[in-house]
CSV table of C-alpha atoms in Angstrom, one decimal:
chain,number,residue,atom,x,y,z
A,1,UNK,CA,-18.2,-93.1,-20.1
A,2,UNK,CA,-19.6,-91.2,-17.1
A,3,UNK,CA,-17.3,-93.2,-14.9
A,4,UNK,CA,-14.3,-92.3,-17.0
A,5,UNK,CA,-15.2,-88.6,-17.0
A,6,UNK,CA,-15.7,-88.7,-13.3
A,7,UNK,CA,-12.3,-90.4,-12.8
A,8,UNK,CA,-10.6,-87.9,-15.0
A,9,UNK,CA,-12.2,-85.0,-13.2
A,10,UNK,CA,-11.1,-86.5,-9.9
A,11,UNK,CA,-7.5,-86.9,-11.1
A,12,UNK,CA,-7.6,-83.4,-12.5
A,13,UNK,CA,-8.8,-82.0,-9.2
A,14,UNK,CA,-6.0,-83.8,-7.3
A,15,UNK,CA,-3.4,-82.7,-9.8
A,16,UNK,CA,-4.6,-79.1,-9.5
A,17,UNK,CA,-4.4,-79.2,-5.7
A,18,UNK,CA,-0.8,-80.7,-5.9
A,19,UNK,CA,0.3,-78.0,-8.3
A,20,UNK,CA,-1.1,-75.3,-6.1
A,21,UNK,CA,0.6,-76.9,-3.0
A,22,UNK,CA,3.9,-77.1,-4.9
A,23,UNK,CA,3.7,-73.5,-6.1
A,24,UNK,CA,2.8,-72.3,-2.6
A,25,UNK,CA,5.6,-74.3,-1.0
A,26,UNK,CA,8.0,-72.8,-3.6
A,27,UNK,CA,6.7,-69.4,-2.8
A,28,UNK,CA,7.2,-70.0,1.0
A,29,UNK,CA,10.7,-71.3,0.4
A,30,UNK,CA,11.5,-68.4,-1.8
A,31,UNK,CA,10.1,-65.9,0.7
A,32,UNK,CA,12.0,-67.5,3.5
A,33,UNK,CA,15.2,-67.5,1.5
A,34,UNK,CA,14.7,-63.8,0.7
A,35,UNK,CA,14.1,-63.0,4.3
A,36,UNK,CA,17.3,-64.8,5.3
A,37,UNK,CA,19.2,-63.0,2.6
A,38,UNK,CA,17.8,-59.7,3.7
A,39,UNK,CA,18.7,-60.4,7.3
A,40,UNK,CA,22.2,-61.4,6.3
A,41,UNK,CA,22.6,-58.3,4.3
A,42,UNK,CA,21.5,-56.1,7.2
A,43,UNK,CA,24.0,-57.9,9.5
A,44,UNK,CA,26.8,-57.4,7.1
A,45,UNK,CA,26.0,-53.8,6.6
A,46,UNK,CA,25.9,-53.3,10.3
A,47,UNK,CA,29.3,-54.9,10.7
A,48,UNK,CA,30.7,-52.5,8.2
A,49,UNK,CA,29.5,-49.4,10.0
A,50,UNK,CA,29.2,-50.5,13.7
A,51,UNK,CA,31.8,-52.1,15.9
A,52,UNK,CA,30.7,-55.5,17.3
A,53,UNK,CA,31.4,-55.2,21.0
A,54,UNK,CA,29.2,-52.2,21.9
A,55,UNK,CA,27.1,-51.9,18.7
A,56,UNK,CA,28.1,-48.2,18.5
A,57,UNK,CA,29.1,-46.6,15.2
A,58,UNK,CA,32.7,-47.3,14.3
A,59,UNK,CA,35.4,-44.8,13.1
A,60,UNK,CA,34.2,-44.9,9.5
A,61,UNK,CA,30.6,-44.1,10.3
A,62,UNK,CA,31.7,-41.5,12.8
A,63,UNK,CA,33.6,-39.6,10.1
A,64,UNK,CA,30.8,-40.0,7.7
A,65,UNK,CA,28.2,-38.5,10.1
A,66,UNK,CA,30.7,-35.8,11.2
A,67,UNK,CA,31.2,-34.7,7.6
A,68,UNK,CA,27.4,-34.6,7.0
A,69,UNK,CA,26.9,-32.6,10.2
A,70,UNK,CA,29.6,-30.1,9.1
A,71,UNK,CA,28.0,-29.7,5.7
A,72,UNK,CA,24.6,-29.1,7.3
A,73,UNK,CA,26.0,-26.7,9.9
A,74,UNK,CA,27.7,-24.6,7.2
A,75,UNK,CA,24.5,-24.3,5.2
A,76,UNK,CA,22.4,-23.4,8.2
A,77,UNK,CA,25.1,-21.4,10.0
A,78,UNK,CA,25.0,-23.6,13.1
A,79,UNK,CA,27.5,-24.9,15.5
A,80,UNK,CA,28.8,-28.4,16.1
A,81,UNK,CA,30.4,-29.9,19.2
A,82,UNK,CA,32.7,-32.9,19.2
A,83,UNK,CA,33.6,-34.8,22.4
A,84,UNK,CA,36.7,-36.9,22.7
A,85,UNK,CA,36.3,-39.3,25.7
A,86,UNK,CA,38.9,-41.5,27.2
A,87,UNK,CA,38.1,-43.8,30.2
A,88,UNK,CA,40.2,-43.3,33.3
A,89,UNK,CA,41.5,-46.4,35.0
A,90,UNK,CA,40.2,-48.8,32.4
A,91,UNK,CA,43.5,-50.6,31.9
A,92,UNK,CA,43.4,-51.6,35.6
A,93,UNK,CA,40.0,-53.3,35.0
A,94,UNK,CA,41.5,-55.5,32.3
A,95,UNK,CA,44.7,-56.2,34.3
A,96,UNK,CA,43.0,-56.9,37.6
A,97,UNK,CA,40.0,-58.9,36.3
A,98,UNK,CA,39.9,-60.1,32.7
A,99,UNK,CA,39.2,-58.9,29.2
A,100,UNK,CA,35.8,-60.5,29.5
A,101,UNK,CA,35.0,-58.2,32.4
A,102,UNK,CA,36.6,-55.3,30.5
A,103,UNK,CA,34.3,-56.0,27.5
A,104,UNK,CA,31.2,-56.0,29.7
A,105,UNK,CA,32.3,-52.7,31.3
A,106,UNK,CA,32.8,-51.2,27.8
A,107,UNK,CA,29.3,-52.3,26.8
A,108,UNK,CA,27.8,-50.7,30.0
A,109,UNK,CA,29.8,-47.5,29.4
A,110,UNK,CA,28.4,-47.3,25.9
A,111,UNK,CA,24.9,-47.8,27.2
A,112,UNK,CA,25.3,-44.9,29.7
A,113,UNK,CA,26.8,-42.6,27.1
A,114,UNK,CA,23.8,-43.2,24.8
A,115,UNK,CA,21.4,-42.7,27.6
A,116,UNK,CA,22.8,-39.2,28.4
A,117,UNK,CA,22.9,-37.6,24.9
A,118,UNK,CA,20.1,-36.5,22.6
A,119,UNK,CA,18.6,-38.7,20.0
A,120,UNK,CA,20.1,-36.6,17.2
A,121,UNK,CA,23.6,-37.0,18.7
A,122,UNK,CA,26.1,-39.7,17.6
A,123,UNK,CA,28.1,-41.7,20.2
A,124,UNK,CA,30.9,-43.7,18.5
A,125,UNK,CA,33.7,-45.9,19.6
A,126,UNK,CA,37.0,-45.2,17.9
A,127,UNK,CA,38.8,-48.2,19.5
A,128,UNK,CA,39.9,-49.4,22.9
A,129,UNK,CA,38.5,-47.2,25.6
A,130,UNK,CA,38.2,-44.1,23.3
A,131,UNK,CA,34.7,-42.8,22.5
A,132,UNK,CA,33.4,-39.7,20.7
A,133,UNK,CA,30.1,-37.8,20.6
A,134,UNK,CA,28.9,-35.6,17.8
A,135,UNK,CA,26.4,-32.9,18.7
A,136,UNK,CA,25.3,-31.7,15.3
A,137,UNK,CA,23.4,-28.7,16.7
A,138,UNK,CA,24.6,-26.9,19.8
A,139,UNK,CA,23.6,-23.5,21.1
A,140,UNK,CA,26.5,-22.6,23.3
A,141,UNK,CA,29.6,-23.8,25.2
A,142,UNK,CA,27.4,-24.0,28.3
A,143,UNK,CA,25.0,-26.4,26.6
A,144,UNK,CA,27.9,-28.7,25.6
A,145,UNK,CA,29.2,-28.5,29.1
A,146,UNK,CA,25.9,-29.6,30.5
A,147,UNK,CA,25.9,-32.7,28.4
A,148,UNK,CA,29.5,-33.5,29.3
A,149,UNK,CA,28.7,-33.1,33.0
A,150,UNK,CA,25.8,-35.4,32.6
A,151,UNK,CA,28.0,-38.1,31.0
A,152,UNK,CA,30.6,-37.8,33.8
A,153,UNK,CA,27.9,-38.1,36.5
A,154,UNK,CA,26.4,-41.2,34.8
A,155,UNK,CA,29.8,-43.0,35.2
A,156,UNK,CA,29.9,-42.3,39.0
A,157,UNK,CA,27.4,-45.2,39.5
A,158,UNK,CA,29.4,-48.3,40.4
A,159,UNK,CA,30.2,-50.9,37.8
A,160,UNK,CA,29.8,-54.7,38.4
A,161,UNK,CA,33.3,-56.0,38.0
A,162,UNK,CA,33.1,-59.8,38.3
A,163,UNK,CA,30.8,-59.6,41.3
A,164,UNK,CA,32.6,-56.6,42.8
A,165,UNK,CA,31.7,-53.0,42.6
A,166,UNK,CA,34.2,-50.7,40.9
A,167,UNK,CA,34.6,-47.3,39.4
A,168,UNK,CA,35.4,-46.1,35.9
A,169,UNK,CA,35.4,-42.4,35.0
A,170,UNK,CA,36.0,-40.5,31.8
A,171,UNK,CA,38.1,-37.5,30.8
A,172,UNK,CA,36.3,-35.4,28.1
A,173,UNK,CA,37.7,-32.9,25.6
A,174,UNK,CA,35.3,-30.7,23.7
A,175,UNK,CA,35.9,-28.8,20.4
A,176,UNK,CA,33.4,-26.6,18.5
A,177,UNK,CA,33.0,-25.7,14.9
A,178,UNK,CA,33.4,-23.1,13.6
A,179,UNK,CA,34.8,-21.3,16.6
A,180,UNK,CA,37.8,-23.7,17.1
A,181,UNK,CA,38.0,-25.7,13.9
A,182,UNK,CA,36.8,-25.8,10.3
A,183,UNK,CA,37.1,-29.4,9.3
A,184,UNK,CA,36.5,-32.9,10.7
A,185,UNK,CA,40.2,-33.8,11.4
A,186,UNK,CA,40.8,-30.5,13.2
A,187,UNK,CA,37.7,-30.9,15.3
A,188,UNK,CA,38.7,-34.4,16.4
A,189,UNK,CA,42.3,-33.3,17.0
A,190,UNK,CA,41.3,-30.3,19.1
A,191,UNK,CA,38.9,-32.4,21.2
A,192,UNK,CA,41.7,-34.9,21.7
A,193,UNK,CA,44.1,-32.2,22.9
A,194,UNK,CA,41.4,-30.9,25.3
A,195,UNK,CA,40.9,-34.4,26.6
A,196,UNK,CA,44.6,-34.8,27.5
A,197,UNK,CA,44.3,-31.5,29.4
A,198,UNK,CA,41.3,-32.9,31.3
A,199,UNK,CA,43.5,-35.8,32.4
A,200,UNK,CA,46.2,-33.5,33.5
A,201,UNK,CA,43.6,-31.6,35.5
A,202,UNK,CA,42.8,-34.7,37.6
A,203,UNK,CA,40.7,-36.8,35.3
A,204,UNK,CA,36.9,-37.3,35.5
A,205,UNK,CA,36.3,-33.8,34.2
A,206,UNK,CA,35.8,-32.0,30.9
A,207,UNK,CA,37.8,-29.3,29.2
A,208,UNK,CA,37.2,-27.1,26.2
A,209,UNK,CA,39.9,-26.7,23.6
A,210,UNK,CA,42.0,-23.6,23.6
A,211,UNK,CA,45.1,-23.0,21.3
A,212,UNK,CA,47.4,-22.6,24.3
A,213,UNK,CA,46.7,-26.3,25.2
A,214,UNK,CA,48.8,-27.5,22.3
A,215,UNK,CA,52.1,-26.6,23.9
A,216,UNK,CA,51.1,-28.4,27.1
A,217,UNK,CA,50.2,-31.6,25.3
A,218,UNK,CA,53.3,-31.6,23.2
């Protein structure tokens, strides 16, 4: 009798341990699966809002943040600056070397752009070699000009082009709200117009939007 009881207790103990192990294993598998799903969800969300080459916000996220910045600026009676930036001579990099080198150059350009704006600012890539910056709070034209000058200077450092040193510069157009625009599309359009004027002025410089630039661009 005692032997039977002892054997039953032993079997019960082993069974309990096995059940605990199975439950714990199931918990670990479930936790691991949840982590993988969470990571996949984060990656999919990032792909929807950030472009894959540079990791910068894409056009959709750019417009979303610009709309939020405009709403906040109107409430607080603040100013916003938008930069439209186009790389000078980038087509020659792709044609002379390769698209692989061109992609590496774009990633380095994006890194330098991010390093020369404030944490609150948004650097986005609209496509190709076109980038934008949203400065949601700006005190003056001079303050915007200082940041633009810093970006241009950052690009003067040579780029590694397949083992050779090369130069890539940027022409920057700047538009401000509410002084020169009152909505997102107009802000971007005006900055684009000013950017084309910067190219006409010799490239590797920045220009502020002015209404009389429209005729020159057209």
